[in-house]
JSON list of C-alpha atoms in Angstrom, two decimals:
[
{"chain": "A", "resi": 126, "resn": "UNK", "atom": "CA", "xyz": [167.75, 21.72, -7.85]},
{"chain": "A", "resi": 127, "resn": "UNK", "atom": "CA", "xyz": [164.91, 23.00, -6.18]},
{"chain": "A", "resi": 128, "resn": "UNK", "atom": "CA", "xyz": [161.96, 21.48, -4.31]},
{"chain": "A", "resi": 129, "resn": "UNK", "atom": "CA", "xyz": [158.36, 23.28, -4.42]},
{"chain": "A", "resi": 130, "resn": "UNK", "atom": "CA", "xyz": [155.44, 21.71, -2.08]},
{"chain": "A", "resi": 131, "resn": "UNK", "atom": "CA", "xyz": [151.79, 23.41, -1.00]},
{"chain": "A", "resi": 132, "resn": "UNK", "atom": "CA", "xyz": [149.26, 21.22, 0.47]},
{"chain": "A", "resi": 133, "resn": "UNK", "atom": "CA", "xyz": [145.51, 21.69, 0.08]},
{"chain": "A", "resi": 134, "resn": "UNK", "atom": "CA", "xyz": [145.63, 24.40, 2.71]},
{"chain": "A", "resi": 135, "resn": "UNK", "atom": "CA", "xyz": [147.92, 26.72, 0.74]},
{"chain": "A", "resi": 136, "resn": "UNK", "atom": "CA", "xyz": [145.98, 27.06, -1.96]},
{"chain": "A", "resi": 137, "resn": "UNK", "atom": "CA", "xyz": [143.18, 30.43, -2.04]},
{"chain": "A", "resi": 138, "resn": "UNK", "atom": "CA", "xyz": [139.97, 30.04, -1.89]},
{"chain": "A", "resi": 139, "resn": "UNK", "atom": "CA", "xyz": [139.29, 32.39, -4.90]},
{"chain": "A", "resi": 140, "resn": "UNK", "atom": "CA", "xyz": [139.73, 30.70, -8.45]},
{"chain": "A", "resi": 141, "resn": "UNK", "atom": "CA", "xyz": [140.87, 33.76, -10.20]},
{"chain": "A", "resi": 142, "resn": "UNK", "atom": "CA", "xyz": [144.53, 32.29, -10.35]},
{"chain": "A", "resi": 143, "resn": "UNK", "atom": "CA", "xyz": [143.28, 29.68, -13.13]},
{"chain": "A", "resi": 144, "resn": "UNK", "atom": "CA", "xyz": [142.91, 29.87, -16.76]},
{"chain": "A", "resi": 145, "resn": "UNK", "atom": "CA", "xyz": [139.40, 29.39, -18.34]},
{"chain": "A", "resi": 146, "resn": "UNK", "atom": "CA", "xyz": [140.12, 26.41, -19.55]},
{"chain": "A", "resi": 147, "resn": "UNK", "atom": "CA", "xyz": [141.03, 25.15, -16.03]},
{"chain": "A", "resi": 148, "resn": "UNK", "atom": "CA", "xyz": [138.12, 26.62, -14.31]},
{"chain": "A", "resi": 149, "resn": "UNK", "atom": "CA", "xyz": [136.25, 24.38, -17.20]},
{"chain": "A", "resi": 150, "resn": "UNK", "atom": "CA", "xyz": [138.13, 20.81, -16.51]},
{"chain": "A", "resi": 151, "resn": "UNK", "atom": "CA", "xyz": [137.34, 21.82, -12.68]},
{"chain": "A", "resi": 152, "resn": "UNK", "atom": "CA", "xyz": [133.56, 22.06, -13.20]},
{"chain": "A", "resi": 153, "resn": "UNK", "atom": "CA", "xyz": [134.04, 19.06, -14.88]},
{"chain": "A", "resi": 154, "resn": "UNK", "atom": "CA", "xyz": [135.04, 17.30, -11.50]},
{"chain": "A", "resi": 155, "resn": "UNK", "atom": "CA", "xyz": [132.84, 15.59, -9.16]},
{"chain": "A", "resi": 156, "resn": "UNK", "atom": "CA", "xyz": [134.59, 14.41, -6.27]},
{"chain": "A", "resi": 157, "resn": "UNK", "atom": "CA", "xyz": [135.69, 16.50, -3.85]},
{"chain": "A", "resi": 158, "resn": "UNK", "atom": "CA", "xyz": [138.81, 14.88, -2.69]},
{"chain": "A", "resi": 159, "resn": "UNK", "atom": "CA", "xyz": [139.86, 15.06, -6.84]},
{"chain": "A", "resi": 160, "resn": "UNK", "atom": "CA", "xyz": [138.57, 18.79, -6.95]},
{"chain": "A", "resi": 161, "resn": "UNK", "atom": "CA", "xyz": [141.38, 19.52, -3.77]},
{"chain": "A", "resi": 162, "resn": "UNK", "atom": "CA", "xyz": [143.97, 17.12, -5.36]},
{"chain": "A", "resi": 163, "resn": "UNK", "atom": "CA", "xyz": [143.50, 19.07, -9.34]},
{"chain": "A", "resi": 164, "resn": "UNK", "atom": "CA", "xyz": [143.82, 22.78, -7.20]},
{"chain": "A", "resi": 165, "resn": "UNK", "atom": "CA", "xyz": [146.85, 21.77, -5.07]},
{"chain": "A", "resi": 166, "resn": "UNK", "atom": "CA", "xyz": [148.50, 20.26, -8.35]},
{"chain": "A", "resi": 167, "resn": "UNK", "atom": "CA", "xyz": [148.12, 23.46, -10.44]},
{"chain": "A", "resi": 168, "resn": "UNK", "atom": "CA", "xyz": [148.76, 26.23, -7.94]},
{"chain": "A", "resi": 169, "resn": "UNK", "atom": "CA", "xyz": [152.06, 24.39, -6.99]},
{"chain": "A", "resi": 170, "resn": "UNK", "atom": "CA", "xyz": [152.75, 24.08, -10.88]},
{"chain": "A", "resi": 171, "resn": "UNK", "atom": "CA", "xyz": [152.20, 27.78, -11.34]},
{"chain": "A", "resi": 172, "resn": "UNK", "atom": "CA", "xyz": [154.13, 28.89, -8.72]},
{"chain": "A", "resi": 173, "resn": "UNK", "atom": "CA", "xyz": [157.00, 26.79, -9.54]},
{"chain": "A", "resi": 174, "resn": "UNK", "atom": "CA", "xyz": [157.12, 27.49, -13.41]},
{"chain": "A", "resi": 175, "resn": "UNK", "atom": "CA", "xyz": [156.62, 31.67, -11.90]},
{"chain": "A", "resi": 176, "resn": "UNK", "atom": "CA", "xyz": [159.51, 31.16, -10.12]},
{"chain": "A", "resi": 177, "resn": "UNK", "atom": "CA", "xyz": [161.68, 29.22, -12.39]},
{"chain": "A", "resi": 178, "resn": "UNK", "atom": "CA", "xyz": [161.19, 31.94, -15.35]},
{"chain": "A", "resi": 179, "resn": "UNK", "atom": "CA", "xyz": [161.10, 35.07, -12.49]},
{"chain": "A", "resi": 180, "resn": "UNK", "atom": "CA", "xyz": [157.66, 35.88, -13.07]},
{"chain": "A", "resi": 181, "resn": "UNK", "atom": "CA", "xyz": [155.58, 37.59, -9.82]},
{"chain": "A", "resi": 182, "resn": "UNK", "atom": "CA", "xyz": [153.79, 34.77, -8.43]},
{"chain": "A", "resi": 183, "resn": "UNK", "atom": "CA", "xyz": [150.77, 37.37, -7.95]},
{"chain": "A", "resi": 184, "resn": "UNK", "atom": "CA", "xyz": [147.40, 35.80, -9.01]},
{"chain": "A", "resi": 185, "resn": "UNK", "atom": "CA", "xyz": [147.33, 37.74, -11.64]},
{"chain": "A", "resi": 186, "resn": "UNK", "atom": "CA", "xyz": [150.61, 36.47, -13.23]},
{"chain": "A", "resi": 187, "resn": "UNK", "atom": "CA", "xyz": [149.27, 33.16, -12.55]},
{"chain": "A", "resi": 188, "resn": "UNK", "atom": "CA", "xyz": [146.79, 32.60, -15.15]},
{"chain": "A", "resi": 189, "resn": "UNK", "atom": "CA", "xyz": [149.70, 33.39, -17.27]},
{"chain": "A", "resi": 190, "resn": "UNK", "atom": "CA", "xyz": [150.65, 29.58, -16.73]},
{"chain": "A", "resi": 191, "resn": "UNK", "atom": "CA", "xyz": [148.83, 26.58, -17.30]},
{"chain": "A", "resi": 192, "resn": "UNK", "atom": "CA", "xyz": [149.87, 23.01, -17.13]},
{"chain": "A", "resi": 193, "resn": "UNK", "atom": "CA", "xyz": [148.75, 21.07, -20.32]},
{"chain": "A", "resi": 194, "resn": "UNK", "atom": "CA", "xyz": [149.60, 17.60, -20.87]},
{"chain": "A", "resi": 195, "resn": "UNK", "atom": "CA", "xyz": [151.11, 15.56, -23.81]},
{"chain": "A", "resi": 196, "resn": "UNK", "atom": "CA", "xyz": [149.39, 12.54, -25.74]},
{"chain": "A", "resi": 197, "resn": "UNK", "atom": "CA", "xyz": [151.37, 10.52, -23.22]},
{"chain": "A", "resi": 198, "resn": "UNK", "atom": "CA", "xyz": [150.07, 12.00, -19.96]},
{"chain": "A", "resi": 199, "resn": "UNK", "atom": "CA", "xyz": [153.56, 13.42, -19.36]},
{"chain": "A", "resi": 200, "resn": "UNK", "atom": "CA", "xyz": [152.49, 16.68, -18.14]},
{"chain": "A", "resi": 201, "resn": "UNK", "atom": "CA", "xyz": [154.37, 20.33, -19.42]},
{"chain": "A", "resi": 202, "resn": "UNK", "atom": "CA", "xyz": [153.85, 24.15, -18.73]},
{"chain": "A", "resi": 203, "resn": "UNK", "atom": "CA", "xyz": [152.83, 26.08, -21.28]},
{"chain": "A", "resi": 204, "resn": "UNK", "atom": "CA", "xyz": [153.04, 29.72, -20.78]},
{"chain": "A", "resi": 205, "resn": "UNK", "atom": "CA", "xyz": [150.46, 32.47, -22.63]}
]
């Protein structure tokens, strides 16, 4: 078992790592504290499904990945 963690500061300040439909939910968002908190949350789920399936974690291969969620909240990866 592996542990992945990135904090608000790890996370670029371009948005070209994130699908269109995540760049939508984030325009979506109000608050900045939740805006920080829904970036830090996907980049460390992209990196960690990249490295789990041994995909370049180059931005690029990022918006590859996006984390979806099930009618139960229970989130999931979900890969192009």
């Amino acid at each position: 078992m592996r542990w992945l963690a990135h904090g608000e500061h790890d996370v670029p300040d371009t948005l070209d790592w994130l699908t269109r439909h995540e760049r939508d939910h984030l325009d979506s968002i109000r608050f900045t504290k939740r805006r920080s908190e829904y970036l830090t949350r996907r980049w460390t789920t992209k990196r960690a499904v990249a490295g789990v399936l041994g995909l370049d974690p180059s931005q690029c291969a990022l918006t590859r990945i996006e984390e979806r969620h099930r009618t139960s909240g229970a989130p999931y990866g979900h890969l192009d």
